GROMACS .gro file of C-alpha atoms in nm:
model
  303
    1MET     CA    1   4.585  -0.151   0.477
    2VAL     CA    2   4.819  -0.066   0.200
    3LYS     CA    3   5.147  -0.223   0.067
    4ALA     CA    4   5.447  -0.105   0.134
    5ASP     CA    5   5.562   0.010  -0.258
    6THR     CA    6   5.214   0.219  -0.216
    7ASN     CA    7   5.187   0.596  -0.115
    8LYS     CA    8   5.022   0.563   0.214
    9ASP     CA    9   4.982   0.930   0.264
   10GLN     CA   10   4.769   0.974  -0.066
   11TYR     CA   11   4.557   0.680   0.016
   12GLU     CA   12   4.516   0.790   0.391
   13SER     CA   13   4.407   1.148   0.245
   14ASP     CA   14   4.189   0.984   0.008
   15PHE     CA   15   4.000   0.742   0.225
   16LYS     CA   16   3.943   1.069   0.465
   17LYS     CA   17   3.799   1.257   0.182
   18ILE     CA   18   3.571   0.939   0.082
   19TYR     CA   19   3.456   0.887   0.450
   20GLY     CA   20   3.460   1.221   0.621
   21ASP     CA   21   3.533   1.128   0.987
   22SER     CA   22   3.912   1.059   1.038
   23SER     CA   23   3.915   0.883   1.378
   24LEU     CA   24   3.719   0.610   1.188
   25ILE     CA   25   4.040   0.600   0.921
   26ASN     CA   26   4.354   0.413   1.034
   27VAL     CA   27   4.584   0.295   0.713
   28PHE     CA   28   4.875   0.075   0.788
   29VAL     CA   29   5.158  -0.067   0.547
   30THR     CA   30   5.200  -0.423   0.478
   31LYS     CA   31   5.466  -0.589   0.280
   32TYR     CA   32   5.192  -0.878   0.124
   33SER     CA   33   4.853  -0.784  -0.051
   34GLU     CA   34   4.600  -1.046   0.015
   35ASN     CA   35   4.601  -1.117  -0.377
   36ASP     CA   36   5.009  -1.203  -0.275
   37LEU     CA   37   4.902  -1.451  -0.065
   38ASN     CA   38   4.609  -1.620  -0.208
   39GLU     CA   39   4.795  -1.660  -0.510
   40LEU     CA   40   5.089  -1.858  -0.319
   41ASN     CA   41   4.824  -2.008  -0.099
   42GLU     CA   42   4.664  -2.153  -0.476
   43LYS     CA   43   4.982  -2.313  -0.547
   44LEU     CA   44   5.039  -2.501  -0.183
   45ILE     CA   45   4.691  -2.583  -0.214
   46SER     CA   46   4.753  -2.790  -0.519
   47LEU     CA   47   4.982  -3.015  -0.335
   48ILE     CA   48   4.772  -3.104  -0.058
   49ASN     CA   49   4.779  -3.466   0.018
   50THR     CA   50   5.069  -3.523  -0.285
   51ASP     CA   51   5.430  -3.589  -0.205
   52PHE     CA   52   5.625  -3.305  -0.304
   53ASN     CA   53   5.949  -3.361  -0.242
   54GLY     CA   54   5.921  -3.589   0.062
   55VAL     CA   55   5.676  -3.317   0.249
   56THR     CA   56   5.277  -3.366   0.248
   57ILE     CA   57   5.105  -3.078   0.286
   58THR     CA   58   4.780  -3.140   0.477
   59ASP     CA   59   4.649  -2.786   0.487
   60THR     CA   60   4.658  -2.425   0.500
   61LEU     CA   61   4.548  -2.084   0.594
   62VAL     CA   62   4.574  -1.730   0.504
   63ASP     CA   63   4.660  -1.470   0.770
   64LEU     CA   64   4.592  -1.164   0.672
   65ALA     CA   65   4.677  -0.961   0.955
   66GLU     CA   66   5.002  -1.184   1.043
   67GLN     CA   67   5.123  -1.149   0.642
   68LYS     CA   68   5.167  -1.546   0.671
   69ILE     CA   69   5.044  -1.848   0.518
   70GLN     CA   70   5.012  -2.131   0.791
   71VAL     CA   71   5.124  -2.484   0.638
   72GLY     CA   72   5.015  -2.765   0.820
   73VAL     CA   73   5.288  -3.060   0.719
   74LYS     CA   74   5.265  -3.428   0.806
   75ASP     CA   75   5.546  -3.545   1.033
   76PHE     CA   76   5.680  -3.183   1.035
   77ASN     CA   77   6.072  -3.146   1.098
   78GLU     CA   78   6.301  -2.871   1.015
   79THR     CA   79   6.464  -3.072   0.715
   80LYS     CA   80   6.084  -3.041   0.546
   81ARG     CA   81   6.051  -2.680   0.678
   82LYS     CA   82   6.392  -2.603   0.499
   83ILE     CA   83   6.260  -2.765   0.170
   84LEU     CA   84   5.937  -2.539   0.185
   85GLU     CA   85   6.150  -2.275   0.209
   86GLU     CA   86   6.384  -2.321  -0.050
   87THR     CA   87   6.105  -2.372  -0.306
   88PHE     CA   88   5.873  -2.134  -0.198
   89ASN     CA   89   5.892  -1.740  -0.031
   90ALA     CA   90   5.995  -1.848   0.314
   91ASP     CA   91   5.883  -1.497   0.413
   92MET     CA   92   5.519  -1.535   0.382
   93LEU     CA   93   5.538  -1.950   0.565
   94SER     CA   94   5.464  -2.027   0.881
   95ILE     CA   95   5.506  -2.397   0.881
   96ARG     CA   96   5.383  -2.615   1.168
   97GLU     CA   97   5.270  -2.965   1.200
   98SER     CA   98   4.931  -3.069   1.035
   99ALA     CA   99   4.608  -2.926   1.209
  100VAL     CA  100   4.404  -3.167   1.409
  101VAL     CA  101   4.043  -3.201   1.253
  102SER     CA  102   3.763  -3.369   1.284
  103ASP     CA  103   3.490  -3.553   1.066
  104ASP     CA  104   3.268  -3.710   1.381
  105VAL     CA  105   2.959  -3.619   1.156
  106ASP     CA  106   2.901  -3.539   0.817
  107ARG     CA  107   2.661  -3.363   0.586
  108ASN     CA  108   2.377  -3.613   0.601
  109SER     CA  109   2.400  -3.592   1.010
  110THR     CA  110   2.068  -3.406   1.182
  111TYR     CA  111   2.126  -3.067   1.294
  112ASN     CA  112   1.994  -2.824   1.551
  113PRO     CA  113   2.076  -2.552   1.482
  114LEU     CA  114   2.080  -2.583   1.113
  115GLN     CA  115   2.395  -2.504   0.967
  116ALA     CA  116   2.494  -2.428   0.593
  117GLY     CA  117   2.637  -2.655   0.338
  118THR     CA  118   2.470  -2.941   0.450
  119LYS     CA  119   2.269  -3.211   0.298
  120ILE     CA  120   1.830  -3.150   0.261
  121VAL     CA  121   1.620  -3.440   0.056
  122ASN     CA  122   1.306  -3.343  -0.108
  123ASN     CA  123   1.026  -3.581   0.008
  124ASN     CA  124   0.840  -3.542  -0.267
  125THR     CA  125   1.051  -3.598  -0.484
  126GLY     CA  126   1.399  -3.801  -0.329
  127GLY     CA  127   1.652  -3.576  -0.499
  128TYR     CA  128   1.851  -3.393  -0.254
  129CYS     CA  129   2.042  -2.990  -0.227
  130SER     CA  130   2.207  -2.799   0.008
  131ILE     CA  131   2.148  -2.532   0.239
  132GLY     CA  132   2.255  -2.216   0.166
  133PHE     CA  133   2.221  -2.024   0.438
  134LEU     CA  134   2.001  -1.952   0.733
  135ALA     CA  135   1.778  -1.634   0.739
  136LYS     CA  136   1.490  -1.474   0.907
  137PRO     CA  137   1.226  -1.214   0.771
  138SER     CA  138   1.207  -0.889   1.007
  139GLY     CA  139   1.073  -0.894   1.327
  140SER     CA  140   0.958  -1.267   1.319
  141ILE     CA  141   1.047  -1.548   1.549
  142SER     CA  142   1.003  -1.807   1.251
  143GLY     CA  143   1.297  -1.850   1.023
  144TYR     CA  144   1.392  -1.996   0.636
  145ILE     CA  145   1.622  -2.240   0.488
  146VAL     CA  146   1.731  -2.081   0.148
  147THR     CA  147   1.820  -2.313  -0.104
  148ALA     CA  148   1.806  -2.347  -0.506
  149ALA     CA  149   1.463  -2.328  -0.634
  150HIS     CA  150   1.523  -2.607  -0.906
  151CYS     CA  151   1.565  -2.808  -0.588
  152GLY     CA  152   1.151  -2.868  -0.607
  153THR     CA  153   0.838  -2.678  -0.662
  154ALA     CA  154   0.580  -2.498  -0.440
  155GLY     CA  155   0.461  -2.691  -0.146
  156ASN     CA  156   0.737  -2.940  -0.181
  157SER     CA  157   0.842  -3.038   0.182
  158PHE     CA  158   1.213  -3.125   0.283
  159ASN     CA  159   1.440  -3.322   0.555
  160GLN     CA  160   1.735  -3.263   0.712
  161GLY     CA  161   1.879  -3.554   0.840
  162THR     CA  162   1.563  -3.681   1.069
  163ASN     CA  163   1.457  -3.333   1.099
  164ASN     CA  164   1.164  -3.242   0.909
  165VAL     CA  165   1.212  -2.853   0.849
  166GLY     CA  166   0.906  -2.747   0.589
  167ALA     CA  167   0.857  -2.671   0.265
  168ILE     CA  168   0.903  -2.455  -0.019
  169GLY     CA  169   0.724  -2.136   0.011
  170THR     CA  170   0.873  -1.823  -0.166
  171ARG     CA  171   1.060  -1.925  -0.525
  172VAL     CA  172   1.214  -1.730  -0.775
  173TYR     CA  173   1.347  -1.921  -1.066
  174GLY     CA  174   1.459  -1.689  -1.379
  175GLY     CA  175   1.603  -1.389  -1.456
  176ARG     CA  176   1.898  -1.318  -1.207
  177VAL     CA  177   1.762  -1.595  -0.926
  178ASP     CA  178   1.739  -1.953  -0.892
  179ALA     CA  179   1.624  -1.936  -0.490
  180ALA     CA  180   1.391  -2.041  -0.265
  181THR     CA  181   1.296  -2.023   0.117
  182ILE     CA  182   1.191  -2.336   0.299
  183GLY     CA  183   0.995  -2.203   0.640
  184THR     CA  184   0.983  -2.380   0.947
  185SER     CA  185   0.919  -2.274   1.323
  186SER     CA  186   1.038  -2.589   1.492
  187LEU     CA  187   1.410  -2.540   1.465
  188SER     CA  188   1.710  -2.325   1.583
  189TYR     CA  189   1.895  -2.132   1.347
  190THR     CA  190   2.237  -1.981   1.303
  191ASN     CA  191   2.512  -1.878   1.076
  192ASP     CA  192   2.716  -2.157   1.082
  193LEU     CA  193   2.861  -2.361   0.807
  194TYR     CA  194   2.960  -2.665   0.745
  195THR     CA  195   3.318  -2.720   0.555
  196SER     CA  196   3.569  -3.013   0.636
  197SER     CA  197   3.338  -3.086   0.971
  198SER     CA  198   3.043  -2.945   1.158
  199ARG     CA  199   3.053  -2.562   1.239
  200ALA     CA  200   3.359  -2.494   1.096
  201GLY     CA  201   3.294  -2.217   0.974
  202TYR     CA  202   3.023  -1.928   0.951
  203PHE     CA  203   2.890  -1.645   0.817
  204ASP     CA  204   2.920  -1.243   0.907
  205THR     CA  205   2.911  -1.028   0.585
  206VAL     CA  206   2.730  -1.043   0.329
  207GLN     CA  207   2.939  -0.936   0.029
  208ALA     CA  208   2.853  -0.576  -0.084
  209ASN     CA  209   3.002  -0.594  -0.489
  210ASP     CA  210   3.215  -0.855  -0.636
  211PHE     CA  211   3.453  -0.854  -0.927
  212ALA     CA  212   3.615  -1.139  -1.188
  213GLY     CA  213   3.929  -1.255  -1.076
  214SER     CA  214   3.813  -1.290  -0.711
  215MET     CA  215   3.821  -1.604  -0.482
  216VAL     CA  216   3.501  -1.778  -0.428
  217CYS     CA  217   3.461  -2.108  -0.235
  218MET     CA  218   3.147  -2.362  -0.207
  219SER     CA  219   3.054  -2.608   0.006
  220GLY     CA  220   2.816  -2.842  -0.065
  221ALA     CA  221   2.643  -3.172   0.019
  222SER     CA  222   2.743  -3.390  -0.303
  223SER     CA  223   3.008  -3.537  -0.051
  224ALA     CA  224   2.996  -3.600   0.301
  225THR     CA  225   3.314  -3.562   0.395
  226ASN     CA  226   3.516  -3.363   0.124
  227PRO     CA  227   3.614  -3.013   0.221
  228VAL     CA  228   3.488  -2.678   0.034
  229SER     CA  229   3.594  -2.619  -0.337
  230CYS     CA  230   3.754  -2.282  -0.379
  231GLY     CA  231   3.841  -2.080  -0.741
  232THR     CA  232   3.784  -1.775  -0.867
  233ILE     CA  233   3.505  -1.561  -1.020
  234LEU     CA  234   3.528  -1.584  -1.428
  235SER     CA  235   3.247  -1.380  -1.534
  236LYS     CA  236   2.985  -1.163  -1.345
  237SER     CA  237   2.714  -1.221  -1.599
  238VAL     CA  238   2.654  -1.526  -1.792
  239SER     CA  239   2.312  -1.546  -1.972
  240TYR     CA  240   2.134  -1.897  -2.083
  241SER     CA  241   1.798  -2.061  -2.077
  242ILE     CA  242   1.751  -2.383  -1.932
  243ASP     CA  243   1.425  -2.593  -2.021
  244GLY     CA  244   1.249  -2.312  -2.161
  245VAL     CA  245   1.338  -2.043  -1.866
  246THR     CA  246   1.571  -1.774  -1.929
  247PHE     CA  247   1.853  -1.659  -1.668
  248SER     CA  248   2.133  -1.343  -1.695
  249ASN     CA  249   2.363  -1.199  -1.481
  250LEU     CA  250   2.458  -1.537  -1.320
  251ARG     CA  251   2.808  -1.537  -1.202
  252SER     CA  252   3.049  -1.815  -1.312
  253ALA     CA  253   3.347  -1.938  -1.140
  254SER     CA  254   3.608  -2.237  -1.132
  255TYR     CA  255   3.502  -2.398  -0.829
  256THR     CA  256   3.378  -2.803  -0.878
  257SER     CA  257   3.048  -2.878  -0.832
  258ALA     CA  258   2.827  -3.164  -0.862
  259PRO     CA  259   2.483  -3.272  -0.808
  260GLY     CA  260   2.339  -3.219  -0.499
  261ASP     CA  261   2.540  -2.909  -0.447
  262SER     CA  262   2.222  -2.726  -0.593
  263GLY     CA  263   2.179  -2.416  -0.320
  264ALA     CA  264   2.499  -2.440  -0.133
  265PRO     CA  265   2.660  -2.104  -0.028
  266THR     CA  266   2.929  -1.946  -0.225
  267TYR     CA  267   3.188  -1.779   0.011
  268TYR     CA  268   3.473  -1.651   0.042
  269GLY     CA  269   3.617  -1.659   0.429
  270THR     CA  270   3.332  -1.526   0.649
  271VAL     CA  271   3.142  -1.326   0.365
  272LEU     CA  272   2.843  -1.480   0.218
  273MET     CA  273   2.889  -1.455  -0.171
  274GLY     CA  274   2.531  -1.623  -0.319
  275ILE     CA  275   2.399  -1.977  -0.419
  276ASN     CA  276   2.529  -2.216  -0.605
  277LYS     CA  277   2.296  -2.312  -0.889
  278GLY     CA  278   2.501  -2.571  -1.191
  279ARG     CA  279   2.724  -2.548  -1.407
  280HIS     CA  280   2.763  -2.400  -1.771
  281ASN     CA  281   3.014  -2.468  -2.026
  282GLY     CA  282   3.214  -2.647  -1.796
  283ASN     CA  283   3.240  -2.402  -1.518
  284ALA     CA  284   3.001  -2.368  -1.216
  285VAL     CA  285   2.717  -2.094  -1.209
  286TYR     CA  286   2.575  -1.913  -0.895
  287SER     CA  287   2.338  -1.645  -0.799
  288TYR     CA  288   2.494  -1.350  -0.658
  289ILE     CA  289   2.369  -1.295  -0.310
  290GLY     CA  290   2.263  -0.930  -0.372
  291ASN     CA  291   2.040  -1.042  -0.626
  292VAL     CA  292   1.885  -1.294  -0.417
  293LEU     CA  293   1.821  -1.077  -0.138
  294ASN     CA  294   1.687  -0.798  -0.380
  295ALA     CA  295   1.428  -1.104  -0.496
  296MET     CA  296   1.335  -1.241  -0.162
  297PRO     CA  297   1.165  -1.092   0.141
  298VAL     CA  298   1.473  -1.244   0.404
  299GLN     CA  299   1.825  -1.165   0.533
  300PRO     CA  300   2.055  -1.412   0.644
  301ILE     CA  301   2.137  -1.464   1.007
  302LEU     CA  302   2.499  -1.317   1.064
  303ASN     CA  303   2.525  -1.380   1.415
   0.00000   0.00000   0.00000
């Protein structure tokens, strides 16, 4: 996908040189880049549940394929459509009535299959954290919850709702990673993610590389019903010491996090990006997924 003001033929030639098999390459021209759509979407997100000239935006969805941002409007009518289209780029908008959402259960509820973004409680300390993602070692029928290592020490057991999900096994706390596995064979595992409601998202890809300025979201258990928090990557290399342990090459981001969000997944769309750690100089920090997987013998469940 390339923008209309770029040299399509040159891009197509370059891609085919890189990947070889031209039958696998299909380059098509778009009017707007993903970044163009995301920039407008961020402006719209800032207006959610506020009165904007008589219009209340309730939800948005970036539809890259259709080159549109779907915008849900409370009590939608043509007058409200006109207000938004006169304020923003009308060509990028697809305005509709508010989407139907459900909060029948919350992050504290009991889930089987398990899902990322829900609350887990340390039975030894009483503290709570979030499930980052579900994983399995190659060739095994048992599975793992992956969360932050500082959520407990080796042997600490955890509950998810009324589920006794097991105890911390592998734990890496220091360097580039703050992550741990909680192993259990008694529950089912999926790639589902809790966002604004149960199983409202999922992971199908692990991020291959990242860069400052790209979007990142976090879905954690600090609030039972609030939706995810999103921002941008501010730095790919944050280093500091805490309680005598030194960390390096952590990612810094502008999303909002709070106690209880430790271990929560960082992601964008369906791409798993890392594990939330905490705060540094007022900004959120997380362990990059590539560093987590290099340090631990597990692979995320992606289907």
